[in-house]
PDB file of C-alpha atoms in Angstrom:
ATOM      1  CA  VAL A  14     128.180  83.262  87.052  1.00  0.00           C
ATOM      2  CA  PRO A  15     131.665  81.891  87.616  1.00  0.00           C
ATOM      3  CA  GLY A  16     132.033  78.128  87.421  1.00  0.00           C
ATOM      4  CA  ILE A  17     128.985  77.500  85.253  1.00  0.00           C
ATOM      5  CA  GLU A  18     129.525  76.085  81.818  1.00  0.00           C
ATOM      6  CA  LYS A  19     128.334  78.338  79.016  1.00  0.00           C
ATOM      7  CA  GLU A  20     127.292  75.425  76.832  1.00  0.00           C
ATOM      8  CA  LEU A  21     125.217  72.643  78.326  1.00  0.00           C
ATOM      9  CA  ALA A  22     124.496  69.440  76.505  1.00  0.00           C
ATOM     10  CA  VAL A  23     120.772  68.743  76.724  1.00  0.00           C
ATOM     11  CA  GLU A  24     119.485  65.519  75.317  1.00  0.00           C
ATOM     12  CA  GLU A  25     116.436  65.678  73.088  1.00  0.00           C
ATOM     13  CA  ARG A  26     114.594  63.339  75.471  1.00  0.00           C
ATOM     14  CA  GLU A  27     115.167  65.757  78.377  1.00  0.00           C
ATOM     15  CA  LEU A  28     114.039  68.709  76.298  1.00  0.00           C
ATOM     16  CA  ASN A  29     110.858  66.878  75.249  1.00  0.00           C
ATOM     17  CA  MET A  30     110.077  65.962  78.862  1.00  0.00           C
ATOM     18  CA  ALA A  31     110.592  69.565  79.993  1.00  0.00           C
ATOM     19  CA  THR A  32     108.389  70.841  77.173  1.00  0.00           C
ATOM     20  CA  GLN A  33     105.621  68.382  78.066  1.00  0.00           C
ATOM     21  CA  LEU A  34     105.837  69.382  81.725  1.00  0.00           C
ATOM     22  CA  VAL A  35     105.507  73.083  80.942  1.00  0.00           C
ATOM     23  CA  GLU A  36     102.686  72.512  78.453  1.00  0.00           C
ATOM     24  CA  GLY A  37     100.860  70.341  80.995  1.00  0.00           C
ATOM     25  CA  MET A  38     100.967  73.131  83.573  1.00  0.00           C
ATOM     26  CA  THR A  39      99.985  75.875  81.135  1.00  0.00           C
ATOM     27  CA  ALA A  40      96.437  77.198  80.799  1.00  0.00           C
ATOM     28  CA  ASP A  41      94.787  80.189  79.201  1.00  0.00           C
ATOM     29  CA  PHE A  42      94.384  83.169  81.503  1.00  0.00           C
ATOM     30  CA  ALA A  43      90.822  83.356  82.807  1.00  0.00           C
ATOM     31  CA  PRO A  44      90.315  86.687  84.581  1.00  0.00           C
ATOM     32  CA  GLU A  45      86.859  85.600  85.791  1.00  0.00           C
ATOM     33  CA  ASN A  46      88.642  83.204  88.170  1.00  0.00           C
ATOM     34  CA  TYR A  47      90.095  86.148  90.100  1.00  0.00           C
ATOM     35  CA  THR A  48      88.554  88.938  92.140  1.00  0.00           C
ATOM     36  CA  ASP A  49      90.009  92.363  92.785  1.00  0.00           C
ATOM     37  CA  GLU A  50      89.689  92.523  96.569  1.00  0.00           C
ATOM     38  CA  TYR A  51      91.122  96.045  96.760  1.00  0.00           C
ATOM     39  CA  ARG A  52      88.581  97.380  94.254  1.00  0.00           C
ATOM     40  CA  LYS A  53      85.725  95.644  96.061  1.00  0.00           C
ATOM     41  CA  ALA A  54      86.783  97.096  99.438  1.00  0.00           C
ATOM     42  CA  LEU A  55      87.181 100.553  97.912  1.00  0.00           C
ATOM     43  CA  LEU A  56      83.722 100.447  96.307  1.00  0.00           C
ATOM     44  CA  ASP A  57      82.221  99.253  99.608  1.00  0.00           C
ATOM     45  CA  LEU A  58      83.883 102.188 101.376  1.00  0.00           C
ATOM     46  CA  ILE A  59      82.582 104.651  98.778  1.00  0.00           C
ATOM     47  CA  GLN A  60      79.046 103.256  99.080  1.00  0.00           C
ATOM     48  CA  ALA A  61      79.208 103.506 102.879  1.00  0.00           C
ATOM     49  CA  LYS A  62      80.322 107.137 102.692  1.00  0.00           C
ATOM     50  CA  LEU A  63      77.566 107.943 100.176  1.00  0.00           C
ATOM     51  CA  ALA A  64      75.046 106.421 102.590  1.00  0.00           C
ATOM     52  CA  GLY A  65      76.324 108.772 105.299  1.00  0.00           C
ATOM     53  CA  GLU A  66      78.055 106.092 107.312  1.00  0.00           C
ATOM     54  CA  GLN A  67      81.328 106.796 109.045  1.00  0.00           C
ATOM     55  CA  PRO A  68      83.492 103.751 108.285  1.00  0.00           C
ATOM     56  CA  GLU A  69      85.634 102.319 111.047  1.00  0.00           C
ATOM     57  CA  PRO A  70      89.353 102.679 110.372  1.00  0.00           C
ATOM     58  CA  SER A  71      90.988  99.310 109.997  1.00  0.00           C
ATOM     59  CA  ALA A  72      93.573  98.324 112.566  1.00  0.00           C
ATOM     60  CA  ALA A  73      97.185  98.350 111.495  1.00  0.00           C
ATOM     61  CA  PRO A  74      98.722  94.892 111.331  1.00  0.00           C
ATOM     62  CA  PRO A  75     100.920  94.067 114.327  1.00  0.00           C
ATOM     63  CA  VAL A  76     104.598  94.725 113.808  1.00  0.00           C
ATOM     64  CA  GLU A  77     106.842  91.896 114.923  1.00  0.00           C
ATOM     65  CA  GLY A  78     110.556  91.358 114.845  1.00  0.00           C
ATOM     66  CA  VAL A  79     111.528  94.969 114.176  1.00  0.00           C
ATOM     67  CA  VAL A  80     115.271  95.445 114.450  1.00  0.00           C
ATOM     68  CA  ASP A  81     116.778  98.728 115.599  1.00  0.00           C
ATOM     69  CA  LEU A  82     119.232  99.428 112.783  1.00  0.00           C
ATOM     70  CA  MET A  83     121.323 101.902 114.796  1.00  0.00           C
ATOM     71  CA  GLU A  84     121.627  99.442 117.684  1.00  0.00           C
ATOM     72  CA  SER A  85     122.696  96.708 115.262  1.00  0.00           C
ATOM     73  CA  LEU A  86     125.326  98.964 113.716  1.00  0.00           C
ATOM     74  CA  ARG A  87     126.769  99.842 117.132  1.00  0.00           C
ATOM     75  CA  ALA A  88     127.174  96.167 118.055  1.00  0.00           C
TER      76      ALA A  88
END
């Protein structure tokens, strides 16, 4: 990036503070804290189909702020 020095002088105190900050915000990954919502919804759909149910299709999210690219290019 132009205008940025290649070598920066970092004081040891600043480096120690940054290291402590990162270490304080770091934790081991615990996958049990997360749920796979897609997998759950898919399994629910499969179970419904196996039970003979006809699942309702989900509504598409509303589309807002769509720009006509061709109209923008003509302007």
